[in-house]
PDB file of C-alpha atoms and ligand atoms in Angstrom:
ATOM      1  CA  UNK A   1      59.079  23.950 -24.291  1.00 45.00           C
ATOM      2  CA  UNK A   2      57.247  21.067 -25.894  1.00 52.00           C
ATOM      3  CA  UNK A   3      57.627  19.012 -22.734  1.00 54.00           C
ATOM      4  CA  UNK A   4      56.149  21.879 -20.754  1.00 50.00           C
ATOM      5  CA  UNK A   5      53.186  21.991 -23.108  1.00 50.00           C
ATOM      6  CA  UNK A   6      52.645  18.250 -22.734  1.00 49.00           C
ATOM      7  CA  UNK A   7      52.883  18.579 -18.966  1.00 49.00           C
ATOM      8  CA  UNK A   8      50.389  21.407 -19.008  1.00 47.00           C
ATOM      9  CA  UNK A   9      47.970  19.353 -21.089  1.00 48.00           C
ATOM     10  CA  UNK A  10      48.342  16.364 -18.762  1.00 47.00           C
ATOM     11  CA  UNK A  11      47.961  18.440 -15.604  1.00 45.00           C
ATOM     12  CA  UNK A  12      45.020  20.260 -17.181  1.00 46.00           C
ATOM     13  CA  UNK A  13      43.388  16.921 -17.934  1.00 44.00           C
ATOM     14  CA  UNK A  14      44.003  15.661 -14.413  1.00 42.00           C
ATOM     15  CA  UNK A  15      42.702  18.928 -13.022  1.00 43.00           C
ATOM     16  CA  UNK A  16      39.524  18.738 -15.077  1.00 45.00           C
ATOM     17  CA  UNK A  17      38.923  15.129 -13.992  1.00 43.00           C
ATOM     18  CA  UNK A  18      39.408  16.204 -10.368  1.00 40.00           C
ATOM     19  CA  UNK A  19      37.212  19.255 -10.914  1.00 43.00           C
ATOM     20  CA  UNK A  20      34.426  16.961 -12.065  1.00 49.00           C
ATOM     21  CA  UNK A  21      34.425  14.955  -8.881  1.00 51.00           C
ATOM     22  CA  UNK A  22      34.931  17.783  -6.401  1.00 65.00           C
ATOM     23  CA  UNK A  23      31.856  19.668  -5.201  1.00 76.00           C
ATOM     24  CA  UNK A  24      32.018  23.110  -6.826  1.00 86.00           C
ATOM     25  CA  UNK A  25      32.530  26.265  -4.765  1.00 86.00           C
ATOM     26  CA  UNK A  26      31.295  29.792  -5.588  1.00 86.00           C
ATOM     27  CA  UNK A  27      33.766  31.819  -7.681  1.00 88.00           C
ATOM     28  CA  UNK A  28      35.066  35.383  -7.274  1.00 90.00           C
ATOM     29  CA  UNK A  29      32.252  37.738  -6.324  1.00 93.00           C
ATOM     30  CA  UNK A  30      32.066  41.432  -5.335  1.00 91.00           C
ATOM     31  CA  UNK A  31      28.551  41.020  -3.984  1.00 91.00           C
ATOM     32  CA  UNK A  32      27.983  39.939  -0.407  1.00 92.00           C
ATOM     33  CA  UNK A  33      25.451  37.130   0.050  1.00 95.00           C
ATOM     34  CA  UNK A  34      23.125  39.783   1.513  1.00 93.00           C
ATOM     35  CA  UNK A  35      23.495  41.830  -1.664  1.00 91.00           C
ATOM     36  CA  UNK A  36      22.626  38.747  -3.740  1.00 94.00           C
ATOM     37  CA  UNK A  37      19.429  38.474  -1.701  1.00 95.00           C
ATOM     38  CA  UNK A  38      18.655  42.194  -2.038  1.00 91.00           C
ATOM     39  CA  UNK A  39      19.290  42.197  -5.795  1.00 90.00           C
ATOM     40  CA  UNK A  40      17.110  39.101  -6.221  1.00 93.00           C
ATOM     41  CA  UNK A  41      14.320  40.676  -4.212  1.00 93.00           C
ATOM     42  CA  UNK A  42      14.323  43.796  -6.376  1.00 90.00           C
ATOM     43  CA  UNK A  43      14.534  41.779  -9.615  1.00 90.00           C
ATOM     44  CA  UNK A  44      11.725  39.511  -8.399  1.00 93.00           C
ATOM     45  CA  UNK A  45       9.428  42.516  -7.946  1.00 92.00           C
ATOM     46  CA  UNK A  46      10.304  43.569 -11.504  1.00 88.00           C
ATOM     47  CA  UNK A  47       9.522  40.081 -12.876  1.00 91.00           C
ATOM     48  CA  UNK A  48       6.212  40.006 -11.007  1.00 93.00           C
ATOM     49  CA  UNK A  49       5.200  43.378 -12.388  1.00 90.00           C
ATOM     50  CA  UNK A  50       6.249  42.651 -15.974  1.00 89.00           C
ATOM     51  CA  UNK A  51       5.701  38.954 -16.634  1.00 92.00           C
ATOM     52  CA  UNK A  52       2.592  36.745 -16.578  1.00 95.00           C
ATOM     53  CA  UNK A  53       3.251  35.243 -13.135  1.00 96.00           C
ATOM     54  CA  UNK A  54       0.415  32.863 -12.271  1.00 95.00           C
ATOM     55  CA  UNK A  55      -1.544  32.734  -9.030  1.00 94.00           C
ATOM     56  CA  UNK A  56      -2.978  29.242  -9.334  1.00 95.00           C
ATOM     57  CA  UNK A  57      -2.697  27.448  -5.992  1.00 95.00           C
ATOM     58  CA  UNK A  58      -2.492  23.963  -7.559  1.00 96.00           C
ATOM     59  CA  UNK A  59       0.426  24.855  -9.774  1.00 98.00           C
ATOM     60  CA  UNK A  60       2.351  27.206  -7.498  1.00 98.00           C
ATOM     61  CA  UNK A  61       1.631  24.927  -4.528  1.00 98.00           C
ATOM     62  CA  UNK A  62       3.129  22.014  -6.443  1.00 98.00           C
ATOM     63  CA  UNK A  63       6.271  23.991  -7.284  1.00 98.00           C
ATOM     64  CA  UNK A  64       6.573  25.051  -3.639  1.00 98.00           C
ATOM     65  CA  UNK A  65       6.179  21.446  -2.488  1.00 98.00           C
ATOM     66  CA  UNK A  66       8.974  20.206  -4.740  1.00 98.00           C
ATOM     67  CA  UNK A  67      11.067  23.314  -4.027  1.00 98.00           C
ATOM     68  CA  UNK A  68      10.884  22.782  -0.268  1.00 98.00           C
ATOM     69  CA  UNK A  69      11.997  19.154  -0.578  1.00 98.00           C
ATOM     70  CA  UNK A  70      14.992  20.293  -2.611  1.00 98.00           C
ATOM     71  CA  UNK A  71      15.771  23.293  -0.380  1.00 98.00           C
ATOM     72  CA  UNK A  72      16.030  20.959   2.636  1.00 98.00           C
ATOM     73  CA  UNK A  73      19.252  19.516   1.159  1.00 98.00           C
ATOM     74  CA  UNK A  74      22.476  20.770   2.776  1.00 97.00           C
ATOM     75  CA  UNK A  75      23.662  21.383  -0.814  1.00 97.00           C
ATOM     76  CA  UNK A  76      20.939  24.025  -1.242  1.00 98.00           C
ATOM     77  CA  UNK A  77      22.557  26.301   1.351  1.00 97.00           C
ATOM     78  CA  UNK A  78      20.531  28.724   3.401  1.00 97.00           C
ATOM     79  CA  UNK A  79      18.937  30.980   0.787  1.00 98.00           C
ATOM     80  CA  UNK A  80      15.386  32.381   0.990  1.00 98.00           C
ATOM     81  CA  UNK A  81      14.015  30.451  -2.012  1.00 98.00           C
ATOM     82  CA  UNK A  82      10.583  31.181  -3.481  1.00 98.00           C
ATOM     83  CA  UNK A  83       8.827  29.344  -6.322  1.00 98.00           C
ATOM     84  CA  UNK A  84       6.292  30.718  -8.799  1.00 98.00           C
ATOM     85  CA  UNK A  85       4.915  29.669 -12.159  1.00 98.00           C
ATOM     86  CA  UNK A  86       4.923  31.869 -15.260  1.00 97.00           C
ATOM     87  CA  UNK A  87       2.271  31.445 -17.951  1.00 97.00           C
ATOM     88  CA  UNK A  88       4.415  30.829 -21.002  1.00 95.00           C
ATOM     89  CA  UNK A  89       4.433  28.314 -23.854  1.00 94.00           C
ATOM     90  CA  UNK A  90       8.221  28.546 -24.074  1.00 93.00           C
ATOM     91  CA  UNK A  91      10.134  26.001 -22.008  1.00 94.00           C
ATOM     92  CA  UNK A  92      12.155  27.965 -19.489  1.00 93.00           C
ATOM     93  CA  UNK A  93      12.926  28.393 -15.817  1.00 95.00           C
ATOM     94  CA  UNK A  94      15.199  30.829 -14.050  1.00 95.00           C
ATOM     95  CA  UNK A  95      16.321  31.676 -10.552  1.00 96.00           C
ATOM     96  CA  UNK A  96      17.395  35.165  -9.534  1.00 95.00           C
ATOM     97  CA  UNK A  97      20.323  35.752  -7.152  1.00 95.00           C
ATOM     98  CA  UNK A  98      19.386  34.986  -3.565  1.00 97.00           C
ATOM     99  CA  UNK A  99      16.603  32.551  -4.388  1.00 97.00           C
ATOM    100  CA  UNK A 100      13.464  33.724  -6.266  1.00 97.00           C
ATOM    101  CA  UNK A 101      12.696  31.008  -8.838  1.00 98.00           C
ATOM    102  CA  UNK A 102      10.263  31.098 -11.752  1.00 97.00           C
ATOM    103  CA  UNK A 103       9.187  28.067 -13.792  1.00 98.00           C
ATOM    104  CA  UNK A 104       7.331  28.450 -17.090  1.00 97.00           C
ATOM    105  CA  UNK A 105       4.159  26.376 -17.370  1.00 97.00           C
ATOM    106  CA  UNK A 106       5.527  24.764 -20.570  1.00 96.00           C
ATOM    107  CA  UNK A 107       8.373  23.275 -18.527  1.00 97.00           C
ATOM    108  CA  UNK A 108       5.853  21.463 -16.323  1.00 98.00           C
ATOM    109  CA  UNK A 109       4.062  20.151 -19.415  1.00 97.00           C
ATOM    110  CA  UNK A 110       7.319  18.992 -21.026  1.00 96.00           C
ATOM    111  CA  UNK A 111       8.538  16.964 -18.017  1.00 97.00           C
ATOM    112  CA  UNK A 112       8.087  13.187 -18.409  1.00 97.00           C
ATOM    113  CA  UNK A 113       8.056  12.705 -14.660  1.00 98.00           C
ATOM    114  CA  UNK A 114       8.308  14.722 -11.443  1.00 98.00           C
ATOM    115  CA  UNK A 115      12.036  14.056 -11.073  1.00 98.00           C
ATOM    116  CA  UNK A 116      12.645  15.880 -14.381  1.00 98.00           C
ATOM    117  CA  UNK A 117      10.812  18.973 -13.167  1.00 98.00           C
ATOM    118  CA  UNK A 118      12.595  18.693  -9.798  1.00 98.00           C
ATOM    119  CA  UNK A 119      15.835  18.403 -11.790  1.00 98.00           C
ATOM    120  CA  UNK A 120      15.345  21.730 -13.549  1.00 98.00           C
ATOM    121  CA  UNK A 121      14.561  23.291 -10.177  1.00 98.00           C
ATOM    122  CA  UNK A 122      17.570  21.686  -8.433  1.00 98.00           C
ATOM    123  CA  UNK A 123      19.772  22.913 -11.289  1.00 98.00           C
ATOM    124  CA  UNK A 124      18.405  26.482 -11.024  1.00 97.00           C
ATOM    125  CA  UNK A 125      18.742  26.323  -7.259  1.00 98.00           C
ATOM    126  CA  UNK A 126      22.399  25.436  -7.701  1.00 98.00           C
ATOM    127  CA  UNK A 127      22.996  28.580  -9.769  1.00 97.00           C
ATOM    128  CA  UNK A 128      21.737  30.486  -6.700  1.00 98.00           C
ATOM    129  CA  UNK A 129      23.837  28.475  -4.231  1.00 98.00           C
ATOM    130  CA  UNK A 130      26.987  28.870  -6.340  1.00 97.00           C
ATOM    131  CA  UNK A 131      26.082  32.533  -6.930  1.00 97.00           C
ATOM    132  CA  UNK A 132      26.703  32.245 -10.664  1.00 96.00           C
ATOM    133  CA  UNK A 133      24.648  35.332 -11.598  1.00 92.00           C
ATOM    134  CA  UNK A 134      26.534  37.816  -9.451  1.00 92.00           C
ATOM    135  CA  UNK A 135      29.833  36.000 -10.149  1.00 93.00           C
ATOM    136  CA  UNK A 136      29.241  36.524 -13.856  1.00 89.00           C
ATOM    137  CA  UNK A 137      28.462  40.185 -13.301  1.00 87.00           C
ATOM    138  CA  UNK A 138      31.515  40.605 -11.041  1.00 89.00           C
ATOM    139  CA  UNK A 139      33.733  39.274 -13.847  1.00 86.00           C
ATOM    140  CA  UNK A 140      32.192  41.575 -16.450  1.00 79.00           C
ATOM    141  CA  UNK A 141      32.033  44.757 -14.376  1.00 78.00           C
ATOM    142  CA  UNK A 142      35.091  44.378 -12.194  1.00 75.00           C
ATOM    143  CA  UNK A 143      36.192  48.004 -12.601  1.00 75.00           C
ATOM    144  CA  UNK A 144      33.069  49.859 -11.523  1.00 79.00           C
ATOM    145  CA  UNK A 145      31.154  47.300  -9.518  1.00 79.00           C
ATOM    146  CA  UNK A 146      33.086  47.374  -6.203  1.00 80.00           C
ATOM    147  CA  UNK A 147      32.464  51.108  -5.716  1.00 79.00           C
ATOM    148  CA  UNK A 148      28.802  50.803  -6.619  1.00 77.00           C
ATOM    149  CA  UNK A 149      28.297  47.940  -4.192  1.00 79.00           C
ATOM    150  CA  UNK A 150      30.203  49.750  -1.454  1.00 76.00           C
ATOM    151  CA  UNK A 151      27.911  52.736  -1.995  1.00 72.00           C
ATOM    152  CA  UNK A 152      24.985  50.362  -1.576  1.00 64.00           C
ATOM    153  CA  UNK A 153      26.346  48.591   1.443  1.00 57.00           C
ATOM    154  CA  UNK A 154      23.083  49.182   3.237  1.00 54.00           C
ATOM    155  CA  UNK A 155      21.441  47.054   0.577  1.00 50.00           C
ATOM    156  CA  UNK A 156      18.977  49.550  -0.866  1.00 58.00           C
ATOM    157  CA  UNK A 157      18.357  49.965  -4.556  1.00 80.00           C
ATOM    158  CA  UNK A 158      21.095  47.728  -5.928  1.00 81.00           C
ATOM    159  CA  UNK A 159      19.149  46.994  -9.102  1.00 80.00           C
ATOM    160  CA  UNK A 160      18.877  50.665 -10.054  1.00 77.00           C
ATOM    161  CA  UNK A 161      22.511  51.391  -9.151  1.00 78.00           C
ATOM    162  CA  UNK A 162      23.770  48.530 -11.294  1.00 78.00           C
ATOM    163  CA  UNK A 163      21.396  49.480 -14.091  1.00 75.00           C
ATOM    164  CA  UNK A 164      23.381  52.736 -14.392  1.00 73.00           C
ATOM    165  CA  UNK A 165      26.322  50.683 -15.655  1.00 72.00           C
ATOM    166  CA  UNK A 166      24.258  50.060 -18.754  1.00 68.00           C
ATOM    167  CA  UNK A 167      23.830  46.399 -17.832  1.00 67.00           C
ATOM    168  CA  UNK A 168      20.587  44.889 -19.012  1.00 61.00           C
ATOM    169  CA  UNK A 169      18.878  43.663 -15.878  1.00 62.00           C
ATOM    170  CA  UNK A 170      15.684  42.304 -17.328  1.00 59.00           C
ATOM    171  CA  UNK A 171      14.914  38.623 -16.903  1.00 52.00           C
ATOM    172  CA  UNK A 172      17.175  37.597 -19.783  1.00 52.00           C
ATOM    173  CA  UNK A 173      20.082  39.602 -18.421  1.00 71.00           C
ATOM    174  CA  UNK A 174      23.699  38.872 -17.649  1.00 72.00           C
ATOM    175  CA  UNK A 175      22.471  37.513 -14.313  1.00 78.00           C
ATOM    176  CA  UNK A 176      20.968  34.522 -16.098  1.00 84.00           C
ATOM    177  CA  UNK A 177      23.491  33.809 -18.841  1.00 86.00           C
ATOM    178  CA  UNK A 178      25.738  31.066 -17.591  1.00 90.00           C
ATOM    179  CA  UNK A 179      29.014  29.647 -18.854  1.00 92.00           C
ATOM    180  CA  UNK A 180      29.498  25.974 -19.691  1.00 93.00           C
ATOM    181  CA  UNK A 181      31.605  25.629 -16.538  1.00 93.00           C
ATOM    182  CA  UNK A 182      28.766  27.080 -14.473  1.00 94.00           C
ATOM    183  CA  UNK A 183      26.405  24.633 -16.183  1.00 95.00           C
ATOM    184  CA  UNK A 184      28.573  21.645 -15.265  1.00 95.00           C
ATOM    185  CA  UNK A 185      28.738  22.917 -11.681  1.00 96.00           C
ATOM    186  CA  UNK A 186      24.975  23.437 -11.468  1.00 96.00           C
ATOM    187  CA  UNK A 187      24.441  19.904 -12.819  1.00 96.00           C
ATOM    188  CA  UNK A 188      26.851  18.507 -10.256  1.00 97.00           C
ATOM    189  CA  UNK A 189      25.367  20.340  -7.296  1.00 97.00           C
ATOM    190  CA  UNK A 190      21.831  19.865  -8.611  1.00 97.00           C
ATOM    191  CA  UNK A 191      22.392  16.095  -8.685  1.00 97.00           C
ATOM    192  CA  UNK A 192      23.463  16.186  -5.037  1.00 97.00           C
ATOM    193  CA  UNK A 193      20.338  18.168  -4.106  1.00 98.00           C
ATOM    194  CA  UNK A 194      18.133  15.687  -5.980  1.00 98.00           C
ATOM    195  CA  UNK A 195      19.832  12.699  -4.378  1.00 97.00           C
ATOM    196  CA  UNK A 196      19.223  14.189  -0.925  1.00 97.00           C
ATOM    197  CA  UNK A 197      15.547  14.758  -1.757  1.00 98.00           C
ATOM    198  CA  UNK A 198      15.218  11.180  -3.062  1.00 98.00           C
ATOM    199  CA  UNK A 199      14.718  12.030  -6.757  1.00 98.00           C
ATOM    200  CA  UNK A 200      16.727  10.156  -9.378  1.00 97.00           C
ATOM    201  CA  UNK A 201      19.463  12.679 -10.327  1.00 97.00           C
ATOM    202  CA  UNK A 202      19.847  11.149 -13.795  1.00 97.00           C
ATOM    203  CA  UNK A 203      16.362  12.428 -14.679  1.00 97.00           C
ATOM    204  CA  UNK A 204      17.687  15.997 -14.460  1.00 96.00           C
ATOM    205  CA  UNK A 205      20.370  15.223 -17.040  1.00 95.00           C
ATOM    206  CA  UNK A 206      17.931  13.234 -19.192  1.00 96.00           C
ATOM    207  CA  UNK A 207      15.538  16.190 -19.315  1.00 96.00           C
ATOM    208  CA  UNK A 208      18.293  18.611 -20.312  1.00 94.00           C
ATOM    209  CA  UNK A 209      19.537  16.228 -23.004  1.00 93.00           C
ATOM    210  CA  UNK A 210      15.987  15.771 -24.260  1.00 92.00           C
ATOM    211  CA  UNK A 211      15.610  19.553 -24.575  1.00 91.00           C
ATOM    212  CA  UNK A 212      19.037  19.913 -26.196  1.00 90.00           C
ATOM    213  CA  UNK A 213      18.164  17.253 -28.771  1.00 90.00           C
ATOM    214  CA  UNK A 214      15.174  19.310 -29.883  1.00 87.00           C
ATOM    215  CA  UNK A 215      17.456  22.139 -31.001  1.00 77.00           C
ATOM    216  CA  UNK A 216      17.746  25.711 -29.893  1.00 69.00           C
ATOM    217  CA  UNK A 217      14.977  27.240 -31.987  1.00 73.00           C
ATOM    218  CA  UNK A 218      11.551  28.449 -30.984  1.00 82.00           C
ATOM    219  CA  UNK A 219      10.174  27.387 -27.640  1.00 87.00           C
ATOM    220  CA  UNK A 220      13.590  26.423 -26.270  1.00 89.00           C
ATOM    221  CA  UNK A 221      15.767  29.265 -27.545  1.00 88.00           C
ATOM    222  CA  UNK A 222      15.952  31.300 -24.319  1.00 87.00           C
ATOM    223  CA  UNK A 223      16.492  28.315 -22.058  1.00 88.00           C
ATOM    224  CA  UNK A 224      19.286  26.815 -24.133  1.00 89.00           C
ATOM    225  CA  UNK A 225      21.058  30.126 -24.613  1.00 88.00           C
ATOM    226  CA  UNK A 226      20.963  30.787 -20.848  1.00 90.00           C
ATOM    227  CA  UNK A 227      22.097  27.235 -20.066  1.00 91.00           C
ATOM    228  CA  UNK A 228      24.644  26.213 -22.756  1.00 91.00           C
ATOM    229  CA  UNK A 229      25.314  22.479 -22.735  1.00 92.00           C
ATOM    230  CA  UNK A 230      28.451  21.321 -20.966  1.00 92.00           C
ATOM    231  CA  UNK A 231      28.057  18.052 -22.961  1.00 90.00           C
ATOM    232  CA  UNK A 232      27.489  14.464 -21.783  1.00 92.00           C
ATOM    233  CA  UNK A 233      25.150  15.442 -19.012  1.00 94.00           C
ATOM    234  CA  UNK A 234      23.696  11.972 -18.420  1.00 95.00           C
ATOM    235  CA  UNK A 235      27.143  10.350 -18.383  1.00 95.00           C
ATOM    236  CA  UNK A 236      28.518  12.940 -15.921  1.00 95.00           C
ATOM    237  CA  UNK A 237      25.628  12.510 -13.496  1.00 95.00           C
ATOM    238  CA  UNK A 238      25.827   8.710 -13.766  1.00 96.00           C
ATOM    239  CA  UNK A 239      29.519   8.872 -12.847  1.00 95.00           C
ATOM    240  CA  UNK A 240      28.761  11.252 -10.000  1.00 95.00           C
ATOM    241  CA  UNK A 241      26.046   9.150  -8.381  1.00 94.00           C
ATOM    242  CA  UNK A 242      28.283   6.091  -8.437  1.00 94.00           C
ATOM    243  CA  UNK A 243      30.241   7.879  -5.740  1.00 93.00           C
ATOM    244  CA  UNK A 244      27.192   8.500  -3.572  1.00 91.00           C
ATOM    245  CA  UNK A 245      25.793   5.993  -1.089  1.00 88.00           C
ATOM    246  CA  UNK A 246      23.387   3.607  -2.857  1.00 89.00           C
ATOM    247  CA  UNK A 247      19.788   4.723  -2.572  1.00 90.00           C
ATOM    248  CA  UNK A 248      16.445   3.811  -4.065  1.00 95.00           C
ATOM    249  CA  UNK A 249      15.850   6.947  -6.132  1.00 97.00           C
ATOM    250  CA  UNK A 250      12.339   7.909  -7.228  1.00 98.00           C
ATOM    251  CA  UNK A 251      11.002   9.377 -10.458  1.00 98.00           C
ATOM    252  CA  UNK A 252       7.928  10.574  -8.642  1.00 98.00           C
ATOM    253  CA  UNK A 253       7.322  11.461  -5.011  1.00 98.00           C
ATOM    254  CA  UNK A 254       4.092  13.462  -4.710  1.00 98.00           C
ATOM    255  CA  UNK A 255       2.064  11.716  -7.446  1.00 97.00           C
ATOM    256  CA  UNK A 256       0.634  15.080  -8.540  1.00 98.00           C
ATOM    257  CA  UNK A 257       2.325  15.759 -11.896  1.00 98.00           C
ATOM    258  CA  UNK A 258      -0.594  14.519 -14.037  1.00 98.00           C
ATOM    259  CA  UNK A 259      -3.186  16.617 -12.209  1.00 98.00           C
ATOM    260  CA  UNK A 260      -0.926  19.687 -12.258  1.00 98.00           C
ATOM    261  CA  UNK A 261      -0.375  19.238 -16.019  1.00 98.00           C
ATOM    262  CA  UNK A 262      -4.140  19.167 -16.341  1.00 98.00           C
ATOM    263  CA  UNK A 263      -4.412  22.385 -14.297  1.00 97.00           C
ATOM    264  CA  UNK A 264      -1.835  23.978 -16.630  1.00 98.00           C
ATOM    265  CA  UNK A 265      -3.933  23.022 -19.649  1.00 96.00           C
ATOM    266  CA  UNK A 266      -7.037  24.617 -18.179  1.00 96.00           C
ATOM    267  CA  UNK A 267      -5.311  27.701 -16.860  1.00 95.00           C
ATOM    268  CA  UNK A 268      -6.853  31.017 -17.824  1.00 91.00           C
ATOM    269  CA  UNK A 269      -4.108  33.249 -19.221  1.00 87.00           C
ATOM    270  CA  UNK A 270      -3.282  36.032 -16.760  1.00 84.00           C
ATOM    271  CA  UNK A 271      -4.104  39.551 -17.967  1.00 81.00           C
ATOM    272  CA  UNK A 272      -1.409  41.087 -20.150  1.00 78.00           C
ATOM    273  CA  UNK A 273       0.913  43.312 -18.099  1.00 73.00           C
ATOM    274  CA  UNK A 274       1.539  46.909 -19.068  1.00 64.00           C
ATOM    275  CA  UNK A 275       5.286  46.383 -19.436  1.00 56.00           C
ATOM    276  CA  UNK A 276       6.648  44.305 -22.315  1.00 52.00           C
ATOM    277  CA  UNK A 277       7.749  40.764 -21.449  1.00 47.00           C
ATOM    278  CA  UNK A 278      11.524  41.065 -20.916  1.00 46.00           C
ATOM    279  CA  UNK A 279      12.064  37.505 -22.131  1.00 43.00           C
ATOM    280  CA  UNK A 280      10.890  38.298 -25.639  1.00 37.00           C
TER     281      UNK A 280
HETATM  282 ZN1  LIG B   1      22.067  26.330 -15.902  1.00 59.30          ZN
END
């Protein structure tokens, strides 16, 4: 019995080492990729109507520019990504199933270089590619979800149908609360996306570790509770990129971060929406 336990520990260790170096694959999921896209589209409309989404061309244009570079990676799949800023002094970013991504203005301000901002985006993008949001929901609602999704096979009104399960579908919902395993996977895949785009993947891990070191209170609470640390992020990414072909990675590609930070500082707050901010 004891030998079996030892064997299990050893094989578990070997498995976890292997798991670290193998590109992650999406887990069990009752949603079809089309339903991910439909759900994300509906949730995006909700975010846009309830949260202070900005319409500044400098800022959103910058996010789109970086986002497109990242989305061109084969590791970003074929999802209809979109990129918008949210006027918020809390550091956060989130991507809804299927591709809509939102980046808080404070995240832009907090980045030491463009690669760090690109890192957050590549990480969020990876949650979309690996379908972590709908995977998480599939695990939690495995009894009722298949019938609900079958009833919505035509792809209309998934958000409302799922809402009837009593699941909170606001922006801080189950769709955005990831496990530590999902975090490690998003780091791994995010590093591959960054490497393809030419950004230094280690900057992604450095930014996360910088945020983690500041503690999970105040302006970081939501972000760190949605993205719990898998630990040793910099070390993991360093090990990962050793296996990639050598490349001259950049910390900055567009040269626009400073001017966009300036635009953030001078941004007029968008009018307060009628609905309460679901992130609060
Ligand atoms: Zn994450």
